[in-house]
Short mmCIF file of C-alpha atoms and ligand atoms in Angstrom, two decimals:
data_model
loop_
_atom_site.label_atom_id
_atom_site.label_comp_id
_atom_site.label_asym_id
_atom_site.label_seq_id
_atom_site.Cartn_x
_atom_site.Cartn_y
_atom_site.Cartn_z
CA MET S 1 189.61 43.76 107.74
CA THR S 2 190.65 44.70 111.07
CA ASP S 3 193.82 42.92 112.50
CA PRO S 4 192.85 40.58 115.79
CA PRO S 5 193.83 42.92 118.61
CA THR S 6 197.22 41.80 119.98
CA HIS S 7 196.34 42.13 123.33
CA ALA S 8 192.79 41.95 125.27
CA PHE S 9 190.89 44.89 125.60
CA ARG S 10 190.34 46.65 129.23
CA THR S 11 188.20 49.49 130.32
CA LEU S 12 189.62 52.65 129.70
CA SER S 13 191.26 54.76 132.55
CA GLY S 14 188.38 55.89 134.88
CA MET S 15 186.08 53.32 134.00
CA ARG S 16 184.54 50.44 135.58
CA ASP S 17 182.49 47.83 135.01
CA VAL S 18 179.87 46.66 137.58
CA LEU S 19 179.13 42.74 137.81
CA ALA S 20 177.04 40.80 140.24
CA PRO S 21 176.35 41.31 142.89
CA GLU S 22 177.51 45.00 142.82
CA SER S 23 175.12 45.40 139.94
CA ALA S 24 172.07 44.41 142.15
CA ARG S 25 173.11 46.34 144.69
CA ARG S 26 173.23 49.62 142.78
CA ARG S 27 170.07 49.09 141.66
CA ALA S 28 168.41 48.59 144.70
CA LEU S 29 170.04 51.76 145.60
CA VAL S 30 168.39 53.56 142.48
CA ALA S 31 165.21 51.60 143.37
CA THR S 32 165.39 53.12 146.90
CA PHE S 33 165.70 56.66 145.82
CA ALA S 34 162.92 56.58 143.33
CA ASP S 35 160.61 55.38 146.46
CA VAL S 36 161.83 58.04 148.23
CA VAL S 37 161.35 60.91 145.94
CA GLN S 38 158.45 59.22 144.28
CA ALA S 39 156.31 59.66 147.46
CA ALA S 40 157.15 63.17 147.39
CA GLY S 41 155.47 63.76 143.90
CA TYR S 42 158.73 63.78 141.47
CA GLN S 43 158.35 62.07 138.33
CA GLU S 44 161.03 60.49 136.54
CA VAL S 45 162.70 62.08 133.52
CA VAL S 46 165.33 60.14 131.11
CA LEU S 47 167.60 62.65 129.14
CA PRO S 48 169.99 61.98 126.49
CA LEU S 49 173.91 61.01 127.38
CA VAL S 50 174.69 64.02 124.51
CA GLU S 51 173.58 67.47 124.26
CA ASP S 52 174.58 70.14 121.92
CA LEU S 53 177.85 71.46 123.55
CA GLY S 54 176.40 74.55 124.27
CA VAL S 55 173.79 73.40 126.56
CA PHE S 56 176.68 72.65 129.02
CA LEU S 57 178.73 75.74 128.44
CA ARG S 58 175.87 77.28 130.32
CA VAL S 59 177.04 75.12 133.41
CA GLY S 60 179.92 77.76 133.97
CA GLU S 61 182.54 78.29 131.04
CA ALA S 62 184.92 79.48 133.79
CA THR S 63 184.69 75.77 135.78
CA ASP S 64 187.14 72.76 135.36
CA VAL S 65 183.91 70.74 134.79
CA VAL S 66 183.50 72.69 131.24
CA THR S 67 186.83 73.84 130.37
CA LYS S 68 188.82 70.67 131.30
CA GLU S 69 186.83 67.73 132.24
CA MET S 70 184.44 67.70 129.23
CA TYR S 71 184.27 64.91 126.64
CA ASP S 72 183.26 66.95 123.41
CA PHE S 73 183.56 66.14 119.95
CA VAL S 74 182.27 67.14 116.63
CA ASP S 75 179.44 64.46 115.29
CA LYS S 76 179.49 63.64 111.95
CA ASP S 77 177.43 66.49 110.71
CA GLY S 78 179.58 69.08 112.66
CA THR S 79 177.59 69.68 115.19
CA ARG S 80 179.66 70.21 118.51
CA ILE S 81 177.98 67.95 120.98
CA ALA S 82 179.51 66.46 124.15
CA LEU S 83 178.82 63.80 126.90
CA ARG S 84 176.87 65.25 129.82
CA PRO S 85 179.23 65.76 132.47
CA GLU S 86 175.97 65.97 135.10
CA MET S 87 172.18 66.08 134.36
CA THR S 88 171.09 69.60 135.61
CA ALA S 89 171.63 71.43 132.42
CA GLY S 90 170.01 68.63 130.18
CA ALA S 91 166.74 68.81 132.59
CA VAL S 92 166.63 72.55 132.15
CA ARG S 93 166.93 72.42 128.51
CA ALA S 94 164.12 69.53 128.42
CA PHE S 95 161.96 71.98 130.76
CA VAL S 96 162.41 74.98 127.96
CA GLN S 97 162.02 72.50 124.95
CA HIS S 98 159.12 70.84 126.29
CA LYS S 99 157.28 73.63 128.32
CA PRO S 100 155.65 71.36 130.95
CA LEU S 101 153.30 72.71 133.66
CA VAL S 102 154.92 74.11 137.06
CA PRO S 103 156.22 73.38 139.36
CA TRP S 104 158.09 70.39 137.22
CA LYS S 105 158.94 68.01 139.78
CA VAL S 106 161.62 65.25 138.30
CA TRP S 107 163.89 63.00 139.46
CA TYR S 108 166.83 61.34 137.43
CA ALA S 109 169.22 58.65 137.48
CA GLY S 110 172.05 57.73 134.99
CA SER S 111 175.56 58.22 134.10
CA ASN S 112 177.83 61.33 133.88
CA PHE S 113 181.33 62.21 132.43
CA ARG S 114 184.27 64.23 133.16
CA HIS S 115 187.61 63.79 132.41
CA GLU S 116 189.53 63.78 135.80
CA ARG S 117 192.20 62.27 137.16
CA PRO S 118 191.08 58.78 138.50
CA GLN S 119 191.33 57.79 141.73
CA LYS S 120 189.35 55.78 144.22
CA GLY S 121 185.86 57.64 144.48
CA ARG S 122 186.66 59.75 141.52
CA TYR S 123 185.82 58.14 138.29
CA ARG S 124 185.64 59.38 134.47
CA SER S 125 182.34 57.80 134.15
CA PHE S 126 180.52 57.87 137.34
CA ASP S 127 176.57 57.62 138.04
CA GLN S 128 174.22 60.10 140.03
CA VAL S 129 170.60 60.06 141.29
CA GLY S 130 169.05 63.41 141.42
CA VAL S 131 166.23 65.55 141.51
CA GLU S 132 165.23 68.93 139.76
CA VAL S 133 162.17 71.62 140.58
CA LEU S 134 161.47 74.32 138.12
CA GLY S 135 159.01 77.21 138.81
CA VAL S 136 159.32 77.58 142.37
CA ASP S 137 160.55 80.35 144.22
CA ASP S 138 159.77 79.33 147.96
CA ALA S 139 162.45 78.66 150.70
CA ASP S 140 160.51 75.97 151.91
CA LEU S 141 161.02 73.95 148.66
CA ASP S 142 164.68 74.25 149.41
CA VAL S 143 163.91 72.59 152.70
CA GLU S 144 161.78 69.79 151.07
CA VAL S 145 164.53 69.19 148.20
CA ILE S 146 167.45 68.82 151.11
CA ALA S 147 165.26 66.89 153.58
CA LEU S 148 164.74 64.36 150.64
CA GLY S 149 168.62 63.81 150.21
CA TRP S 150 168.83 63.59 153.78
CA ARG S 151 166.26 60.89 153.93
CA PHE S 152 167.71 59.14 151.30
CA TYR S 153 170.64 58.83 152.98
CA GLU S 154 169.20 57.84 156.38
CA LEU S 155 167.21 54.83 154.41
CA LEU S 156 170.43 53.57 153.30
CA GLY S 157 171.37 53.16 156.88
CA LEU S 158 174.32 56.06 156.85
CA ARG S 159 174.85 57.49 159.71
CA GLN S 160 177.99 59.65 159.16
CA VAL S 161 176.56 62.07 156.58
CA ARG S 162 177.12 65.69 157.41
CA LEU S 163 174.94 68.70 155.69
CA LEU S 164 176.71 71.52 154.45
CA LEU S 165 174.68 74.53 153.27
CA ASN S 166 175.44 77.94 152.35
CA SER S 167 173.75 80.92 150.55
CA LEU S 168 175.69 82.46 147.85
CA GLY S 169 173.07 85.61 147.56
CA GLU S 170 171.26 86.68 144.73
CA HIS S 171 173.00 86.85 141.09
CA SER S 172 173.92 90.43 141.95
CA ASP S 173 175.16 89.44 145.41
CA ARG S 174 177.26 86.86 143.91
CA GLU S 175 178.91 89.31 141.23
CA ARG S 176 179.79 91.79 144.25
CA TYR S 177 181.02 89.10 146.00
CA THR S 178 183.33 87.46 143.65
CA ASP S 179 184.64 90.91 142.83
CA ALA S 180 185.43 91.63 146.71
CA VAL S 181 187.08 88.08 146.75
CA ARG S 182 189.48 88.63 143.25
CA SER S 183 190.53 92.02 144.89
CA TYR S 184 191.79 90.47 147.96
CA LEU S 185 193.11 87.45 146.74
CA GLU S 186 195.15 89.47 144.03
CA SER S 187 196.19 91.50 147.04
CA ARG S 188 197.63 88.23 148.87
CA LYS S 189 198.29 86.41 145.61
CA ALA S 190 202.33 85.65 146.10
CA GLU S 191 201.29 83.69 149.38
CA LEU S 192 198.73 81.19 147.40
CA SER S 193 199.95 78.09 145.84
CA GLU S 194 200.76 78.09 142.17
CA LYS S 195 197.49 75.95 141.49
CA SER S 196 195.22 78.32 143.24
CA GLN S 197 197.02 81.59 141.54
CA GLU S 198 195.70 79.71 138.13
CA THR S 199 192.46 79.41 139.54
CA LEU S 200 192.13 82.92 140.77
CA ALA S 201 192.54 84.60 137.12
CA ARG S 202 189.47 82.26 135.96
CA ASN S 203 187.11 81.62 139.04
CA PRO S 204 188.04 83.31 142.26
CA LEU S 205 185.83 82.04 144.43
CA ARG S 206 186.95 78.50 143.54
CA VAL S 207 190.07 79.32 145.07
CA LEU S 208 187.93 79.53 148.54
CA ASP S 209 187.50 75.63 147.91
CA SER S 210 191.33 74.92 148.14
CA LYS S 211 192.00 72.36 150.65
CA ARG S 212 195.82 72.98 150.01
CA PRO S 213 197.79 73.74 153.33
CA GLU S 214 199.61 76.62 151.56
CA ASP S 215 196.47 78.51 150.88
CA ARG S 216 194.70 77.89 154.31
CA GLY S 217 195.70 81.26 156.11
CA VAL S 218 194.53 83.48 153.28
CA VAL S 219 191.40 81.62 152.55
CA ALA S 220 190.41 81.70 156.15
CA GLU S 221 190.94 85.53 156.03
CA ALA S 222 188.74 86.01 152.57
CA PRO S 223 185.70 88.05 152.81
CA ARG S 224 182.75 86.43 153.86
CA VAL S 225 179.53 85.85 151.80
CA ALA S 226 177.51 86.51 154.52
CA ASP S 227 178.57 89.95 154.64
CA HIS S 228 177.43 90.40 150.96
CA LEU S 229 173.56 89.23 150.96
CA SER S 230 170.95 90.97 150.12
CA ALA S 231 168.16 91.47 152.41
CA GLU S 232 165.95 89.42 150.66
CA ALA S 233 168.74 86.51 149.76
CA ALA S 234 169.54 86.39 153.85
CA GLU S 235 165.57 86.37 154.27
CA HIS S 236 165.22 83.48 152.08
CA PHE S 237 168.23 81.36 154.22
CA GLU S 238 167.04 82.35 157.29
CA ARG S 239 163.58 80.20 156.23
CA VAL S 240 165.61 77.61 155.14
CA LEU S 241 167.63 77.31 158.30
CA ALA S 242 164.11 77.51 160.33
CA GLY S 243 162.68 74.80 157.93
CA LEU S 244 165.62 72.44 158.57
CA ASP S 245 165.48 73.21 162.14
CA ALA S 246 161.76 72.57 162.39
CA LEU S 247 162.11 69.25 160.54
CA GLY S 248 165.17 68.05 162.75
CA ILE S 249 167.69 67.78 160.30
CA PRO S 250 171.09 68.99 161.45
CA TYR S 251 173.56 71.52 159.17
CA VAL S 252 176.35 73.03 159.44
CA VAL S 253 176.52 76.56 157.59
CA GLU S 254 179.78 76.61 155.69
CA ASP S 255 180.34 80.13 154.11
CA ARG S 256 183.40 78.72 152.13
CA LEU S 257 181.04 76.27 150.27
CA VAL S 258 180.88 77.50 146.61
CA ARG S 259 180.55 74.33 144.71
CA GLY S 260 182.28 73.46 141.10
CA LEU S 261 179.68 74.83 138.76
CA ASP S 262 178.68 78.38 137.98
CA TYR S 263 174.97 78.58 138.09
CA TYR S 264 174.24 78.71 141.77
CA ARG S 265 172.45 81.23 143.30
CA ARG S 266 170.98 81.63 146.80
CA THR S 267 171.07 78.15 148.70
CA THR S 268 173.73 75.95 148.07
CA PHE S 269 174.77 72.77 149.63
CA GLU S 270 176.57 69.98 150.17
CA TYR S 271 176.65 66.07 151.77
CA VAL S 272 179.75 65.05 153.29
CA ALA S 273 180.35 61.43 154.39
CA ASP S 274 182.86 61.48 156.99
CA ALA S 275 183.61 57.91 156.56
CA LEU S 276 185.58 58.78 153.59
CA ASP S 277 188.80 60.12 152.61
CA ALA S 278 188.41 63.90 152.71
CA ALA S 279 189.19 64.23 149.10
CA GLN S 280 186.28 62.46 147.95
CA ASN S 281 183.87 62.87 150.52
CA ALA S 282 181.10 64.95 148.89
CA VAL S 283 178.42 62.31 148.07
CA GLY S 284 175.93 64.85 146.75
CA GLY S 285 175.73 68.47 146.03
CA GLY S 286 172.98 70.98 144.86
CA GLY S 287 171.26 74.16 145.07
CA ARG S 288 169.38 76.99 143.73
CA TYR S 289 170.29 78.07 140.08
CA ASP S 290 169.31 81.42 138.51
CA ARG S 291 169.55 82.18 134.64
CA LEU S 292 169.85 78.82 133.51
CA ALA S 293 166.19 78.14 132.37
CA GLU S 294 167.27 81.71 130.26
CA ASP S 295 170.48 81.05 129.32
CA LEU S 296 168.72 77.98 127.59
CA GLY S 297 166.34 80.22 125.73
CA GLY S 298 163.43 79.63 127.74
CA PRO S 299 161.58 82.63 130.43
CA PRO S 300 163.04 83.45 133.74
CA THR S 301 162.49 80.58 135.93
CA ASP S 302 163.59 79.44 139.53
CA GLY S 303 165.34 76.18 139.85
CA ILE S 304 166.35 73.71 142.47
CA GLY S 305 167.94 70.43 142.44
CA PHE S 306 170.58 68.28 143.85
CA ALA S 307 172.65 64.91 142.48
CA LEU S 308 174.29 62.14 144.45
CA GLY S 309 177.11 60.57 143.42
CA VAL S 310 176.44 57.03 143.55
CA ASP S 311 179.73 55.17 143.35
CA ARG S 312 180.63 57.22 146.13
CA ILE S 313 177.79 56.60 148.56
CA LEU S 314 178.34 53.00 147.86
CA LEU S 315 181.94 53.59 149.00
CA ALA S 316 180.40 55.02 151.99
CA CYS S 317 178.18 52.38 152.57
CA ASP S 318 181.18 49.90 152.57
CA ALA S 319 182.77 52.08 155.13
CA GLU S 320 180.33 52.06 157.70
CA GLY S 321 179.35 48.35 156.70
CA VAL S 322 175.25 49.49 155.83
CA PHE S 323 173.28 48.38 152.58
CA GLU S 324 174.96 45.54 152.06
CA GLY S 325 173.49 43.95 149.16
CA VAL S 326 170.65 42.13 148.19
CA ALA S 327 170.76 38.14 147.98
CA PRO S 328 169.51 36.84 144.56
CA GLY S 329 166.16 36.19 145.07
CA LEU S 330 165.53 33.09 142.89
CA ALA S 331 162.72 31.20 144.00
CA ALA S 332 163.47 27.77 142.46
CA PHE S 333 166.31 25.76 140.70
CA VAL S 334 165.98 22.58 138.76
CA VAL S 335 167.74 19.64 139.10
CA ASP S 336 167.30 17.65 136.21
CA LEU S 337 168.69 13.97 136.03
CA VAL S 338 166.75 12.79 132.95
CA GLY S 339 168.45 14.66 130.29
CA GLY S 340 167.76 18.22 130.07
CA HIS S 341 163.79 18.27 129.32
CA ALA S 342 162.36 18.40 132.51
CA ALA S 343 164.62 21.38 133.30
CA ARG S 344 163.72 23.08 129.98
CA ASP S 345 159.95 22.66 130.69
CA ILE S 346 159.89 23.13 134.34
CA THR S 347 161.33 26.62 133.95
CA HIS S 348 159.53 27.75 131.27
CA GLU S 349 156.09 26.93 133.26
CA LEU S 350 157.22 28.55 136.41
CA ARG S 351 158.35 31.50 134.84
CA THR S 352 155.10 31.94 133.16
CA ALA S 353 153.73 31.87 136.21
CA GLY S 354 155.78 34.55 137.56
CA ILE S 355 157.76 32.26 139.80
CA SER S 356 161.67 33.03 139.13
CA ALA S 357 163.87 30.17 138.24
CA ASP S 358 166.79 28.70 136.70
CA ARG S 359 168.64 26.01 135.91
CA ARG S 360 171.80 24.44 134.88
CA PHE S 361 172.87 23.67 131.40
CA GLY S 362 174.96 20.83 130.09
CA GLY S 363 173.26 18.29 132.77
CA GLY S 364 175.86 17.18 134.97
CA SER S 365 175.72 15.04 138.09
CA MET S 366 173.48 15.70 140.46
CA LYS S 367 176.21 16.90 142.92
CA SER S 368 177.14 19.45 140.26
CA GLN S 369 173.61 20.60 139.82
CA MET S 370 173.28 20.76 143.46
CA LYS S 371 176.04 23.16 143.81
CA ALA S 372 175.02 25.34 141.02
CA ALA S 373 171.60 25.69 142.74
CA ASP S 374 173.24 26.76 146.16
CA ARG S 375 175.30 29.11 144.37
CA SER S 376 172.33 30.57 142.69
CA GLY S 377 170.57 31.47 146.08
CA ALA S 378 167.70 29.87 144.98
CA ARG S 379 164.91 28.86 147.77
CA PHE S 380 164.08 25.55 146.66
CA ALA S 381 165.93 22.64 144.36
CA LEU S 382 163.50 21.01 142.06
CA LEU S 383 164.39 17.63 141.74
CA VAL S 384 163.47 15.27 138.82
CA GLY S 385 165.28 11.70 138.69
CA SER S 386 163.95 8.76 136.84
CA ASP S 387 161.50 7.77 139.68
CA GLU S 388 159.85 11.51 140.05
CA GLU S 389 159.49 11.21 135.87
CA GLU S 390 157.78 8.03 135.83
CA ARG S 391 155.42 9.42 138.63
CA ASP S 392 154.80 12.71 137.13
CA GLU S 393 156.08 14.06 140.11
CA VAL S 394 158.92 16.59 141.69
CA THR S 395 160.87 16.56 144.87
CA VAL S 396 160.90 19.97 146.43
CA ARG S 397 163.67 20.51 148.52
CA ASP S 398 164.31 23.38 150.80
CA LEU S 399 167.99 25.14 150.30
CA ARG S 400 167.27 27.04 153.37
CA GLY S 401 165.55 25.24 156.19
CA GLY S 402 167.83 22.30 156.63
CA GLY S 403 166.96 20.52 153.42
CA ASP S 404 163.50 19.17 153.94
CA GLN S 405 161.99 17.90 151.37
CA ARG S 406 158.89 16.86 149.98
CA ARG S 407 157.26 15.19 147.00
CA VAL S 408 154.84 16.98 144.75
CA PRO S 409 152.57 16.04 141.79
CA ARG S 410 153.88 17.81 138.40
CA THR S 411 150.44 19.42 138.12
CA GLU S 412 150.43 21.03 141.79
CA LEU S 413 154.22 22.19 141.74
CA ILE S 414 152.79 25.84 141.08
CA ASP S 415 150.61 25.99 143.95
CA ASP S 416 152.66 24.07 146.12
CA LEU S 417 155.48 26.69 145.41
CA ARG S 418 153.25 29.54 145.95
CA THR S 419 151.98 28.59 149.24
CA HIS S 420 155.44 28.09 150.29
CA LEU S 421 157.38 31.13 149.17
P1 HAM K 1 178.23 68.09 141.63
O1 HAM K 1 178.70 68.52 142.84
O2 HAM K 1 179.10 68.63 140.70
O3 HAM K 1 176.73 68.87 141.16
O4 HAM K 1 178.15 66.39 141.74
C1 HAM K 1 177.11 66.00 142.22
C2 HAM K 1 178.07 64.61 142.97
O5 HAM K 1 178.43 63.44 141.76
C3 HAM K 1 179.21 64.90 143.89
O6 HAM K 1 179.10 65.51 144.80
C4 HAM K 1 179.89 63.66 143.76
O7 HAM K 1 179.29 62.50 144.89
C5 HAM K 1 179.45 62.95 142.60
N1 HAM K 1 180.77 62.90 141.60
C6 HAM K 1 181.06 64.30 140.74
N2 HAM K 1 181.83 63.91 140.05
C7 HAM K 1 182.54 62.72 140.29
C8 HAM K 1 183.50 61.84 139.65
N3 HAM K 1 184.33 62.16 138.73
N4 HAM K 1 183.59 60.54 140.25
C9 HAM K 1 182.57 59.99 141.20
N5 HAM K 1 181.78 60.82 141.74
C10 HAM K 1 181.34 61.92 141.10
C11 HAM K 1 176.09 68.39 140.38
O8 HAM K 1 176.62 67.55 139.10
C12 HAM K 1 175.21 69.16 140.06
N6 HAM K 1 174.40 68.76 138.98
C13 HAM K 1 174.17 68.98 141.00
C14 HAM K 1 172.78 69.93 141.06
C15 HAM K 1 171.70 69.35 140.78
N7 HAM K 1 172.83 71.19 141.32
C16 HAM K 1 171.37 71.32 141.37
N8 HAM K 1 171.02 70.60 140.69
#
């Protein structure tokens, strides 16, 4: 037997419970996202929370996400597995495994885990919604994907989101560019912050992402990726920009945008919410990836996608005062003054007929039951006292319309509610 706990347990650091009404708001956010992407032909894919560690190593063996932040452990059978830090690798693994017809256009929603230093907007367990498309090498798809994310923020009511865009070129461009950045940074290493000196050894491009004031001067003069693009990559990027112009989506080309994962090539992008603190203002990001399908044992396949951070988007909505939440939409709340059986039976009848209904357990005075009815947000209170019971009737009181009420025969209750809801 285990000893009883000496203290009450709490959530682990960086992990949070989401209670009502915030939970309803999250659900509504995911529903809005699903509407946007399903209307563009994307279908949902549900992926496991854990995968073989090897799947995630492909995300980038030089990245913090893999080397420092992964929740990896040895399973009971000795397999090395990990909680997913993101969903792209799992989606591509699923693509390789199931060989669906291309283009494979999918969306997902779920939790991810990164052992980061927790702060507002940065958690160890966080939710993303996202899309991935496999099997299409067409710049217009980049435009479609970027536009879907943009549309979603717009639908939520966010007005202070900016789209940052860059091209990292083909794989070989990226390698040449990385070499150029490495030798440049090596030549000015002494001027860099200690942290960036460390990063330089592992992943020179990530130094360009540094927001530390000490690094600014060095970073500003670093080689530009635009000067290292092949003609093909440059043309692809031009077409993406032209497409965004055609759709009226504003963007900023940001050639220091390298992103935190290693699999990107060509188009990369980030959505930034100006209403949030700069350290956690990326509310979404994505891009084209190369070699991921091959690295996971599949045929060479083009891919592109994005993931949007649900937790941060909700913080941005708070900051902008939009997407404020949804009223609990109960239709009816039964107030039973005859011992409980009326509430038991009427809630069951209504629910079976597809009308949402709740009640208070344990009886209580009319006053306390009416208080519970108000708190539930229900449209109607259905009162059953001894008089109603004798006549086989219910008093229907409108809780939103100034308290109007009417008497309705029990047998007509469902029809009555249907006409008034
Ligand atoms: P990511 O930039 O690592 O990309 O994450 C996408 C978004 O998830 C971020 O912009 C941020 O909003 C949110 N996020 C990331 N880490 C945290 C955290 N610790 N706490 C709260 N929110 C966080 C990816 O994950 C790629 N899989 C995106 C992608 C899809 N690329 C191609 N397809």
